[in-house]
XYZ file of C-alpha atoms in Angstrom:
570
model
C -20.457 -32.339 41.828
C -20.572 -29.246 43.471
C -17.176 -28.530 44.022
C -16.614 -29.310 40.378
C -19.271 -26.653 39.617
C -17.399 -24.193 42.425
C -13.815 -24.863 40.925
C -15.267 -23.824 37.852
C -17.011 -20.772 38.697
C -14.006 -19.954 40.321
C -12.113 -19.561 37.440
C -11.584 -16.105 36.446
C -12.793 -14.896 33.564
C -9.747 -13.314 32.039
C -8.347 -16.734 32.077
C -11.303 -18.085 30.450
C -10.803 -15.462 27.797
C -7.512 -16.362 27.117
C -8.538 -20.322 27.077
C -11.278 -19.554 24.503
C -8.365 -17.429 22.410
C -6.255 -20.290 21.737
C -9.060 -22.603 21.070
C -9.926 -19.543 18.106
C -6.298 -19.486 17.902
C -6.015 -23.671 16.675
C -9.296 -23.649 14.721
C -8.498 -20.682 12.917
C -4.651 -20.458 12.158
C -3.886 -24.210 11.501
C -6.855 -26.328 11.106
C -8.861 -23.791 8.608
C -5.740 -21.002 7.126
C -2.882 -22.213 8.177
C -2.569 -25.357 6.177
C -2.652 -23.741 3.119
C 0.765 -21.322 3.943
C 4.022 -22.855 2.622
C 5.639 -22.253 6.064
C 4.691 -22.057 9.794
C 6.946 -19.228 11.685
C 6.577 -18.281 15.366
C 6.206 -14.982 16.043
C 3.087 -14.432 13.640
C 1.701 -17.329 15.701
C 1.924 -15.791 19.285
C 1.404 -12.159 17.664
C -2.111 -13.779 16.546
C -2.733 -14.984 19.506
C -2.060 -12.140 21.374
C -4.687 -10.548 19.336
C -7.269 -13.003 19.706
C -6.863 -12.719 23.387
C -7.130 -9.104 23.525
C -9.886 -8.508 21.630
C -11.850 -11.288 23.186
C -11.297 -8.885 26.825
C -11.784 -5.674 25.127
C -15.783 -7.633 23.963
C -16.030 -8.558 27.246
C -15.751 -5.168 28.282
C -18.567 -3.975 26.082
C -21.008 -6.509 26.521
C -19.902 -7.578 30.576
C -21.415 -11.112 30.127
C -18.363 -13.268 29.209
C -20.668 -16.146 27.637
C -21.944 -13.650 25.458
C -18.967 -12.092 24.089
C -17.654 -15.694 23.571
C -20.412 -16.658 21.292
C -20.139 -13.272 19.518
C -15.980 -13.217 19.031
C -15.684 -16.745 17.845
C -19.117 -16.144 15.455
C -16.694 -12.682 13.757
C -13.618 -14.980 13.718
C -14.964 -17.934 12.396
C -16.732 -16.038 9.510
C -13.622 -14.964 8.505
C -11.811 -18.456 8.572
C -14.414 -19.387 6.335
C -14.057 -16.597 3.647
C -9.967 -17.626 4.031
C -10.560 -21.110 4.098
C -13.193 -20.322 0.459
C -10.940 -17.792 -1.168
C -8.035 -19.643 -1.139
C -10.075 -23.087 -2.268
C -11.841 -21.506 -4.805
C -9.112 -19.393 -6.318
C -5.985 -20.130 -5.109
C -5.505 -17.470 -3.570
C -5.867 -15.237 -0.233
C -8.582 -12.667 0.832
C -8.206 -9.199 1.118
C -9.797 -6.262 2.231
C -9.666 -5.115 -1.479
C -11.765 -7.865 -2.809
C -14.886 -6.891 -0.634
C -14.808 -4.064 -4.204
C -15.132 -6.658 -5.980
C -18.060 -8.980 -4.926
C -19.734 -7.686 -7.990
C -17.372 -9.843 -9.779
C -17.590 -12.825 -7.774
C -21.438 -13.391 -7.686
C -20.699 -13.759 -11.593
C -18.464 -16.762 -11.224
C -19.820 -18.143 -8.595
C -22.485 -20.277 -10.168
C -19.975 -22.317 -12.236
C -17.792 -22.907 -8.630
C -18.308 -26.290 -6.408
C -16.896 -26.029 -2.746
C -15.632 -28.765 -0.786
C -15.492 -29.570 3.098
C -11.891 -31.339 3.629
C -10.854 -32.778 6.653
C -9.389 -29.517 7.962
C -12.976 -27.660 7.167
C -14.511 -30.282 9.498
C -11.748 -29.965 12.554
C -12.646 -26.608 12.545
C -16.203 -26.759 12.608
C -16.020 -29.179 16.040
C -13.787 -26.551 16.996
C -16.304 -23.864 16.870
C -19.135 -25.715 17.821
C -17.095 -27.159 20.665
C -16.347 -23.239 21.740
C -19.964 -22.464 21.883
C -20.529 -25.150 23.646
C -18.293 -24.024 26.008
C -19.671 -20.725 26.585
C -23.178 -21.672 27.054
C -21.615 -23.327 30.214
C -21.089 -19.588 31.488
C -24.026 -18.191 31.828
C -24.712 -17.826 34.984
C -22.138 -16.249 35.329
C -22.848 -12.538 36.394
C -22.063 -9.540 34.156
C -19.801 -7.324 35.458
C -20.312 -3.765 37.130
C -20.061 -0.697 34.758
C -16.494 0.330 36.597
C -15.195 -2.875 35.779
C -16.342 -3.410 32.482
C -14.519 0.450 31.666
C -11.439 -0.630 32.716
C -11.616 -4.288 30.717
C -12.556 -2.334 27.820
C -9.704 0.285 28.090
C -7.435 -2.458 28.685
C -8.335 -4.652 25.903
C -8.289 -2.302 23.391
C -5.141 -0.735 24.347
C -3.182 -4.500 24.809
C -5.495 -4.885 21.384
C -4.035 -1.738 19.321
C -0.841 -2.139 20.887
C -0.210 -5.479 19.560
C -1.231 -4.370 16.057
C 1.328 -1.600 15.973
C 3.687 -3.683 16.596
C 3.477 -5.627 13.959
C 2.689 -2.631 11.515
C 5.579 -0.954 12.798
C 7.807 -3.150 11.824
C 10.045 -2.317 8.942
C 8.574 -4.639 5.835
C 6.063 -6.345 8.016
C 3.453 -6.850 5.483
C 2.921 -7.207 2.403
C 0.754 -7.494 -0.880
C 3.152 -9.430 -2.153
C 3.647 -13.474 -3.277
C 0.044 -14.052 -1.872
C 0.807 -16.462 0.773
C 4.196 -15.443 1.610
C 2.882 -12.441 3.390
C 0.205 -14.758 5.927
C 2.955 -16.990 6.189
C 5.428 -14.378 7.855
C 2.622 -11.922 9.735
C -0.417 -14.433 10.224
C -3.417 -13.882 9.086
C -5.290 -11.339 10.780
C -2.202 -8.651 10.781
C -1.478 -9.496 7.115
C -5.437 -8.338 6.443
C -5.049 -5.588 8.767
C -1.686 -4.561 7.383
C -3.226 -4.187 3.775
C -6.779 -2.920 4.446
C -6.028 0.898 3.289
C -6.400 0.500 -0.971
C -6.762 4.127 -1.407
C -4.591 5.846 -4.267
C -2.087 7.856 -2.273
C 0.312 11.222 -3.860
C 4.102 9.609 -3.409
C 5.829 11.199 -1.237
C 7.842 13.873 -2.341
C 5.797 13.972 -5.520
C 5.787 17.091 -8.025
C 3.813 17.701 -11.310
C 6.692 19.518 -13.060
C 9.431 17.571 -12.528
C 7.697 15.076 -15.282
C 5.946 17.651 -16.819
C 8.372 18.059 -19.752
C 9.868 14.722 -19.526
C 6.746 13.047 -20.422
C 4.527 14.835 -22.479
C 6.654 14.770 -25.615
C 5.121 13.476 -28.031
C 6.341 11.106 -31.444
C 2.694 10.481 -32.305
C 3.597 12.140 -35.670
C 5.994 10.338 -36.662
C 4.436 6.972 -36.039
C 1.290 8.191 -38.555
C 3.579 6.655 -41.308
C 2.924 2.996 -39.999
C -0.243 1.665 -38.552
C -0.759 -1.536 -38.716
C -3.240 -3.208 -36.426
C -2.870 -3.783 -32.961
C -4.107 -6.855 -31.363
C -3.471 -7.906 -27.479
C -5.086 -11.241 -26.368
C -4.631 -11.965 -23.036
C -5.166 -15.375 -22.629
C -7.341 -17.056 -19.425
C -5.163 -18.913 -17.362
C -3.112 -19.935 -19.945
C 0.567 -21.858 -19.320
C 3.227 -23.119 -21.419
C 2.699 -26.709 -21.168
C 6.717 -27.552 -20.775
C 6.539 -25.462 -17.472
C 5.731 -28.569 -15.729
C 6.040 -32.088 -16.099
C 2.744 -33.486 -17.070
C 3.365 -36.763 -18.442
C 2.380 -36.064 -21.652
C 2.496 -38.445 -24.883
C 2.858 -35.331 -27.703
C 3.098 -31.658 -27.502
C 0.249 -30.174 -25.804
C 0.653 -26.475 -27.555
C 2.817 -27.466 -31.140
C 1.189 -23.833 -32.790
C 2.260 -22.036 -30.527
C 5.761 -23.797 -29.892
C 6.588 -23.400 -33.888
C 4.984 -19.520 -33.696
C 7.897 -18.613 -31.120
C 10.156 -19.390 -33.741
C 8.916 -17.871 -36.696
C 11.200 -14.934 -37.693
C 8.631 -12.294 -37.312
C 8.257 -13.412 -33.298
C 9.329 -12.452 -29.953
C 8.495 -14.769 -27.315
C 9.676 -15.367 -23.514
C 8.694 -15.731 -20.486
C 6.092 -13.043 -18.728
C 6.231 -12.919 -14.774
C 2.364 -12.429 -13.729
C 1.134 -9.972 -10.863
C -1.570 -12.818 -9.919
C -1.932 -16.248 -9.619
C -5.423 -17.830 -10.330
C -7.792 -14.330 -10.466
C -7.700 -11.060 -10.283
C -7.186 -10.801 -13.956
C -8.001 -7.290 -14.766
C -4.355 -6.325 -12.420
C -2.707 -8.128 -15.972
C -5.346 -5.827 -17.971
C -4.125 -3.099 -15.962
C -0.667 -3.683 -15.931
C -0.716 -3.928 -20.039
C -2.596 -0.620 -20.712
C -1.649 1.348 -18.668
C 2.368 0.407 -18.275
C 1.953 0.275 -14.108
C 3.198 -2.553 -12.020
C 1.045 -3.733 -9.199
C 4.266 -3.836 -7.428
C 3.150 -0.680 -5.998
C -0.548 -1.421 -5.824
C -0.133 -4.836 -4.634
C -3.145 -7.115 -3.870
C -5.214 -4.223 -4.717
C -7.781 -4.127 -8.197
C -7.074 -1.186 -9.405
C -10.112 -0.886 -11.730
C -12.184 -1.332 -8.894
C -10.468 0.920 -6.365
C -8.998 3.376 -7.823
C -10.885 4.612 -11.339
C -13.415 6.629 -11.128
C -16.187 8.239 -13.806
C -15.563 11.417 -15.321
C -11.176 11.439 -15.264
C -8.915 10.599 -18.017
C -6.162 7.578 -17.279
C -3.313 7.154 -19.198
C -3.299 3.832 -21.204
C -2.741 2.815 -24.491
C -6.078 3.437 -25.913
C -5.628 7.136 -25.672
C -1.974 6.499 -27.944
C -4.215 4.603 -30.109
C -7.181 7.597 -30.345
C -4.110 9.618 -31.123
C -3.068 7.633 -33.960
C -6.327 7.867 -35.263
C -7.349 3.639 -34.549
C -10.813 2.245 -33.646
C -10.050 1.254 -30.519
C -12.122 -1.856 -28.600
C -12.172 -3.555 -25.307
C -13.530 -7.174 -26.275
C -14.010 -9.762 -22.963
C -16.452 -12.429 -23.899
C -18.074 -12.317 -20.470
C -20.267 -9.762 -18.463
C -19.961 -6.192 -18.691
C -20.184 -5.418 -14.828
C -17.023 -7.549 -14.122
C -14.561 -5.568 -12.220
C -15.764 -2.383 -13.041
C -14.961 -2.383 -16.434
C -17.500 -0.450 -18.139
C -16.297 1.997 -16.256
C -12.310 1.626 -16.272
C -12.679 1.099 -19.917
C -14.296 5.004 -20.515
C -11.888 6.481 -18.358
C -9.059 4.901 -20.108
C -10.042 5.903 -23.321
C -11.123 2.922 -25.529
C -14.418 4.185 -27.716
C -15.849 1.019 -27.927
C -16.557 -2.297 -25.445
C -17.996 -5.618 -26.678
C -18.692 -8.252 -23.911
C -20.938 -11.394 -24.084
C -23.831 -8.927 -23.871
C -23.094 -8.037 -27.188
C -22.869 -11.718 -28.680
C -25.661 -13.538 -30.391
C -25.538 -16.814 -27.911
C -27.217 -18.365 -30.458
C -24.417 -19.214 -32.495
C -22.647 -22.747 -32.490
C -19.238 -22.968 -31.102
C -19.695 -20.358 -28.532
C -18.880 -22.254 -25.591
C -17.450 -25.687 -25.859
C -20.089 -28.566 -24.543
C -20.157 -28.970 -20.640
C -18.617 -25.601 -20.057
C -20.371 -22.063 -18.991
C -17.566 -19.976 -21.222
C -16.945 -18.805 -24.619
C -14.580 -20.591 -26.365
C -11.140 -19.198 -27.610
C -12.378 -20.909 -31.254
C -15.581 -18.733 -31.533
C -13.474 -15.772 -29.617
C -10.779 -15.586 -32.320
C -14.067 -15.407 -34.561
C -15.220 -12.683 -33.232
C -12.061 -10.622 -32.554
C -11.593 -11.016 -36.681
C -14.781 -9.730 -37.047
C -14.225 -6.732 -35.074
C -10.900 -5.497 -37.128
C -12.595 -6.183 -40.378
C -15.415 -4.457 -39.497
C -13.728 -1.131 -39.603
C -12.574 1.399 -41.819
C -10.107 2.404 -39.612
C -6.657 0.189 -38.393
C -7.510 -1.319 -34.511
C -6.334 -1.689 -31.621
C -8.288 -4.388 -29.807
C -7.635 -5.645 -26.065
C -9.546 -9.100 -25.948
C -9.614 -10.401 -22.458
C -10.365 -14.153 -23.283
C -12.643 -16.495 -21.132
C -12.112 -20.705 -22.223
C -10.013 -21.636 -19.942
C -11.533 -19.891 -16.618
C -11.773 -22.170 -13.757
C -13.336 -24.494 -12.712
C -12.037 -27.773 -14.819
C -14.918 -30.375 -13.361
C -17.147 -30.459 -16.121
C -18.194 -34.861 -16.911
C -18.031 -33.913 -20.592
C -14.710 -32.983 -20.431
C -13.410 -35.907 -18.499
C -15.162 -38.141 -20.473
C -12.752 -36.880 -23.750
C -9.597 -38.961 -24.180
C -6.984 -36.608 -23.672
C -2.811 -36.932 -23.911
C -2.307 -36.792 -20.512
C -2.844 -38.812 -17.472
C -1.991 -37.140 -14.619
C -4.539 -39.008 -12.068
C -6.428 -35.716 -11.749
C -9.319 -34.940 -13.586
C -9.275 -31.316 -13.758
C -6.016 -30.885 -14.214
C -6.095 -33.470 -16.809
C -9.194 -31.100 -18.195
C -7.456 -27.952 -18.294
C -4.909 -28.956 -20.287
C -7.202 -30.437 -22.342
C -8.211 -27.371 -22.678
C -4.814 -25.379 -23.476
C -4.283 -27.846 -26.704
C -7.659 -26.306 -27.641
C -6.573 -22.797 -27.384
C -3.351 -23.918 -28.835
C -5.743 -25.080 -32.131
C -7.818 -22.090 -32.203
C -4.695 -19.797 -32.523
C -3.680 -21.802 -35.500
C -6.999 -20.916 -37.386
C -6.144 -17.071 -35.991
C -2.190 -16.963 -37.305
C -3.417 -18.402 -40.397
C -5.951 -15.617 -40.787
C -3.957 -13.101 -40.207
C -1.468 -14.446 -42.552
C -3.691 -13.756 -45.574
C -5.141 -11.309 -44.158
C -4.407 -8.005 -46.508
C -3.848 -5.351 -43.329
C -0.743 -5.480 -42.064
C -1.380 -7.008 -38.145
C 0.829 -7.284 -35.151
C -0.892 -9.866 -31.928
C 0.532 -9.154 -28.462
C -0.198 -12.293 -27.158
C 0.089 -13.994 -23.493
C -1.390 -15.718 -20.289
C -2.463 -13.695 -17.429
C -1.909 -16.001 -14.753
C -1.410 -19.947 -14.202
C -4.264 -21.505 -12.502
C -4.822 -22.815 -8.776
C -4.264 -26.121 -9.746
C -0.687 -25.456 -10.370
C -0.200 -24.938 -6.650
C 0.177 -28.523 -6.774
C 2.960 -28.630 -9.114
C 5.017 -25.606 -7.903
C 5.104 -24.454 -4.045
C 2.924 -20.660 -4.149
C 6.627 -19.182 -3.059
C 8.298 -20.524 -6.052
C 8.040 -18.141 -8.967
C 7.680 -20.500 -11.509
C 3.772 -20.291 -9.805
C 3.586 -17.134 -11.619
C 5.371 -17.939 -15.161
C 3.205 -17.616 -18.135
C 4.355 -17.177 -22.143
C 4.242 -14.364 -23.994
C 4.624 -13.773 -28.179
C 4.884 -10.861 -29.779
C 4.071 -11.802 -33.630
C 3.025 -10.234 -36.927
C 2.285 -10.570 -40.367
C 4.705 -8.587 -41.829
C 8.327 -7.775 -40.872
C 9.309 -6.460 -37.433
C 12.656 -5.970 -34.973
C 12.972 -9.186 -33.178
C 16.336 -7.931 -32.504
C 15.450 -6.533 -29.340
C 17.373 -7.050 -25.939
C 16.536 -8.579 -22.719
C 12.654 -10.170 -23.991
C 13.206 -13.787 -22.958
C 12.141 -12.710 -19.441
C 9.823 -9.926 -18.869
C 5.780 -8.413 -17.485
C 3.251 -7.102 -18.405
C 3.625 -3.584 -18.220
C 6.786 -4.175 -20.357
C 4.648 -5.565 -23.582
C 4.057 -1.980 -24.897
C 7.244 -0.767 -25.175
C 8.791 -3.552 -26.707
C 5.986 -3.919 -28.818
C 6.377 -0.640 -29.806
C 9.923 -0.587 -30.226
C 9.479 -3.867 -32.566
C 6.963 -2.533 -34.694
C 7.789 1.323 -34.929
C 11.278 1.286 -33.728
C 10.330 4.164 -31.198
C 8.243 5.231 -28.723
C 4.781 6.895 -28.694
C 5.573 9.684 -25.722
C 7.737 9.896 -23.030
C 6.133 7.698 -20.783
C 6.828 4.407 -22.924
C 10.098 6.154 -23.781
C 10.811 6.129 -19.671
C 9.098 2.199 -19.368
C 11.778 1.164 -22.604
C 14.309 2.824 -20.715
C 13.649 1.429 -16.925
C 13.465 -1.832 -18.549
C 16.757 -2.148 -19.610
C 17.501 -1.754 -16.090
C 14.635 -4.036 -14.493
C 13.312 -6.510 -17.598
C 11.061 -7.637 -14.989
C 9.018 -5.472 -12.606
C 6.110 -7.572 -11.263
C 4.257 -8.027 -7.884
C 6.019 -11.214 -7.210
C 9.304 -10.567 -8.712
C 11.901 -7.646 -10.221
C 14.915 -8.796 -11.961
C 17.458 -6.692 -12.620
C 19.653 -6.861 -15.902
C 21.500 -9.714 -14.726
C 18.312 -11.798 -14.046
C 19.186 -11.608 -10.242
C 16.086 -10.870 -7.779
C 16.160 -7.671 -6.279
C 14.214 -5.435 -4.206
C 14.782 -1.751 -5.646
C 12.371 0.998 -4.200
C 11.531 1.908 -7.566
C 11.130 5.737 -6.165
C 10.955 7.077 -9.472
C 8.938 4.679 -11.409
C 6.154 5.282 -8.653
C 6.339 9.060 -9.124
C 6.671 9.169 -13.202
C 3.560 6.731 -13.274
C 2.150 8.613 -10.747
C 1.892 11.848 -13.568
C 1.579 9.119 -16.495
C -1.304 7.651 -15.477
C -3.190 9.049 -12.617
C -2.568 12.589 -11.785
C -6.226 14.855 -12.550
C -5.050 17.716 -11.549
C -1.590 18.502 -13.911
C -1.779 16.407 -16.680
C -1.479 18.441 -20.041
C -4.915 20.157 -21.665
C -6.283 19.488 -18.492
């Protein structure tokens, strides 16, 4: 027995250090993160390793009892396999540094979220335990002299640092982009490190009056002579139901199948920035004419508008034009700093459910926490016809928000049968947005003021993972329809494919035949080029993938939208 105990006190502790690391190593980048990445790679796995070994010395170093700075690593690594191994069940998606700006946001969902401990959830948490286990077994061992404990330290965080750089030094390392694809090729902790600076940065090589002239002309004038409304639903979640193969008995979505053809209708398909949150990037995208291509993974309401500046968008074209102009979201005002990003973008008024009498039948549909698109569509007519003035109203809708659980759902006979109840629920729930829109089109039909609805999904849900691998883009394919009551171009070029920050132009060019300023006369003009500039994808005119560097874009969007110090009157 003793010479088992001497053997093991033998040991050295840098070993030991490196043991514990690829214990972290296991539980951390297979059994709790890695599982969810469409493809394993090598060198993200050693450099991971590498700096879970590291790190673990450079503790050691600090703290000079090695049982101690066990416990204490594997307690900061652990936590953050947990908030991976959440994040990604709960939304589909990946954590970032960014979303610690949005917790806010979160704590508003969270109530109506259920979380689950799979089989991987449990290997990891014998891991962990087993780990601290483990380094109980060394205390007695002695903590090392201050001389000793300098030089571990020095080393560890130089082998640390050192490791890091490498990774970030590599040319297209990391990257926001395609969620997963990003852990997949980096791992996890270098992918999070790689993408923790969301500040809003000057390009490079940036200046105020080479756009100076370009974009501040102005055809507000001219566009006087027509104003009809202006209504953009973004749509929660929503899909085309033919995107996938669900088994279904009848058309899921015939309203808005037979809208896409109606002669006053442009409709396509819309390449999304996000897949299963982080709506307000679509919000952005749409009012503002940005692409989070440059912004990535980043919520740009939350980290980059401030009070008291101005931000381009297309409320301010509509103040110009003389509209009421609303922001209408159905669900809490302090979501993703809104109240805020709202102001600074111009719009004069924004209704949320706050504002809404919940009271009222039909607001939410029985068994779910969110306002239906039924009793949405309600209220977004009540809001144009409330006014003397034509609108422009951006309604961020809330029905079909995860999660898809609910018993009263399931209990509904449905069309499809795909052996899943939530899924099976969420479609449910697109043939009831599909239904409300009828009841809106048929409004607006005999409705007297000439109308024009921008409408389309902002992302497909988590669920879909299952349907499409996350580095597919068909993950990130939602519809879009441009319609109106009256007659418009639907000659336009290149609309069966495009995003977001794409809708206003055409829209514009559809209904006015021109273009409010020169910024939307630059975003009409780049897209003939790119029809599709997302965070996932840019297609050039050809519809082949490409990765352009977009230089200019970046640099007139730059002045468009987020420059204090130049802009015009300012």
């Amino acid at each position: 027995m003793k010479s088992l105990e001497k053997i093991w006190n033998d040991i050295p502790n840098y070993f030991l250090c490196t043991v514990f690391a690829i214990l972290e190593w296991f539980t951390l980048f297979y059994a709790m993160v890695e599982m969810y990445l469409p493809r394993r790679q090598m060198f993200p796995a050693v450099a991971t390793f590498l700096f879970l070994t590291f790190s673990m010395i450079a503790l050691y170093g600090v703290i000079g009892k090695l049982n101690v700075a066990v416990i204490i690593h594997n307690a900061i690594i652990s936590l953050y396999g947990l908030i991976q191994y959440f994040a990604v069940q709960l939304r589909g998606t990946i954590f970032y540094m960014s979303d610690i700006y949005n917790l806010k946001t979160a704590t508003n969902v969270a109530d109506n979220y259920s979380l689950k401990f799979d089989k991987h959830f449990w290997i990891s948490f014998v891991c962990i335990m087993g780990i601290t286990c483990f380094a109980f077994l060394l205390k007695k061992r002695k903590c090392i002299g201050i001389k000793k404990r300098v030089i571990t330290l020095c080393f560890g965080t130089i082998m640390t640092v050192a490791s890091v750089c490498l990774m970030l030094f590599i040319e297209d390392t990391y990257s926001y982009n395609q969620y997963f694809n990003g852990y997949a090729r980096n791992g996890y902790i270098y992918e999070f490190i790689g993408t923790m600076d969301v500040s809003l940065k000057e390009p490079d090589g940036y200046k105020a009056s080479d756009y100076e002239e370009k974009i501040n002309v102005s055809y507000i004038d001219k566009m006087k002579e027509q104003n009809p409304n202006v209504l953009i639903v973004m749509s929660e979640s929503f899909i085309d139901s033919d995107t996938y193969d669900f088994g279904e008995t009848e058309d899921l979505m015939p309203v808005l199948h037979s809208v896409s053809k109606d002669e006053n209708c442009i409709s396509g398909t819309l390449y999304s920035s996000v897949l299963g949150g982080m709506t307000s990037c679509m919000e952005f995208e749409t009012l503002t004419g940005h692409s989070s291509y440059f912004s990535g993974n980043v919520v740009q309401y939350t980290a980059y508008m401030r009070d008291g500046n101005k931000y381009g968008s297309l409320a301010h074209v509509f103040n110009e034009l003389g509209y009421a102009t609303t922001a209408f979201h159905p669900y809490l005002k302090s979501g993703y700093n809104r109240q805020t990003a709202y102001e600074t973008m111009g719009f004069q008024n924004y209704v949320a459910i706050e504002d809404l009498d919940d009271s009222d039948k039909g607001l939410t549909i029985p068994g779910r926490p969110y306002v239906s698109d039924e009793y949405d569509y309600e209220k977004l007519m009540d809001i144009v016809r409330s006014t003397k003035e034509r609108d422009f109203v951006m309604n961020i809708t809330m029905q079909n928000h995860s999660v898809y659980e609910e018993k009263e759902l399931t209990a509904i006979d449905k069309v499809t049968d795909t052996g899943i109840d939530s899924l099976d629920n969420y479609l449910y729930l697109l043939s009831l947005t599909d239904k409300a829109t009828e009841q809106l089109v048929t409004d607006l039909k005999s409705f007297k003021e000439p109308t024009v609805v921008v409408f389309f999904g902002d992302h497909q849900p988590r669920e879909m993972v299952g349907y499409s691998q996350a580095n597919e883009l068909n993950i990130y394919e939602v519809p879009y329809y441009i319609w109106a009551n009256f007659d418009i171009d639907t000659d336009i070029e290149n609309t069966d494919i495009t995003s977001a920050n794409f809708l206003a132009p055409i829209m514009f060019e559809a209904v006015w035949g021109q273009q409010p300023n020169g910024w939307y006369e630059y975003l009409m003009q780049l897209r003939n080029e790119y029809p599709v500039i997302s965070q996932n994808a840019v297609f050039d005119i050809n519809k082949n993938m490409v990765k352009p560097k977009l230089v200019e874009y970046e640099k007139t969007a730059y002045y468009a939208i987020w420059d204090q110090k130049n802009k015009k009157g300012e």
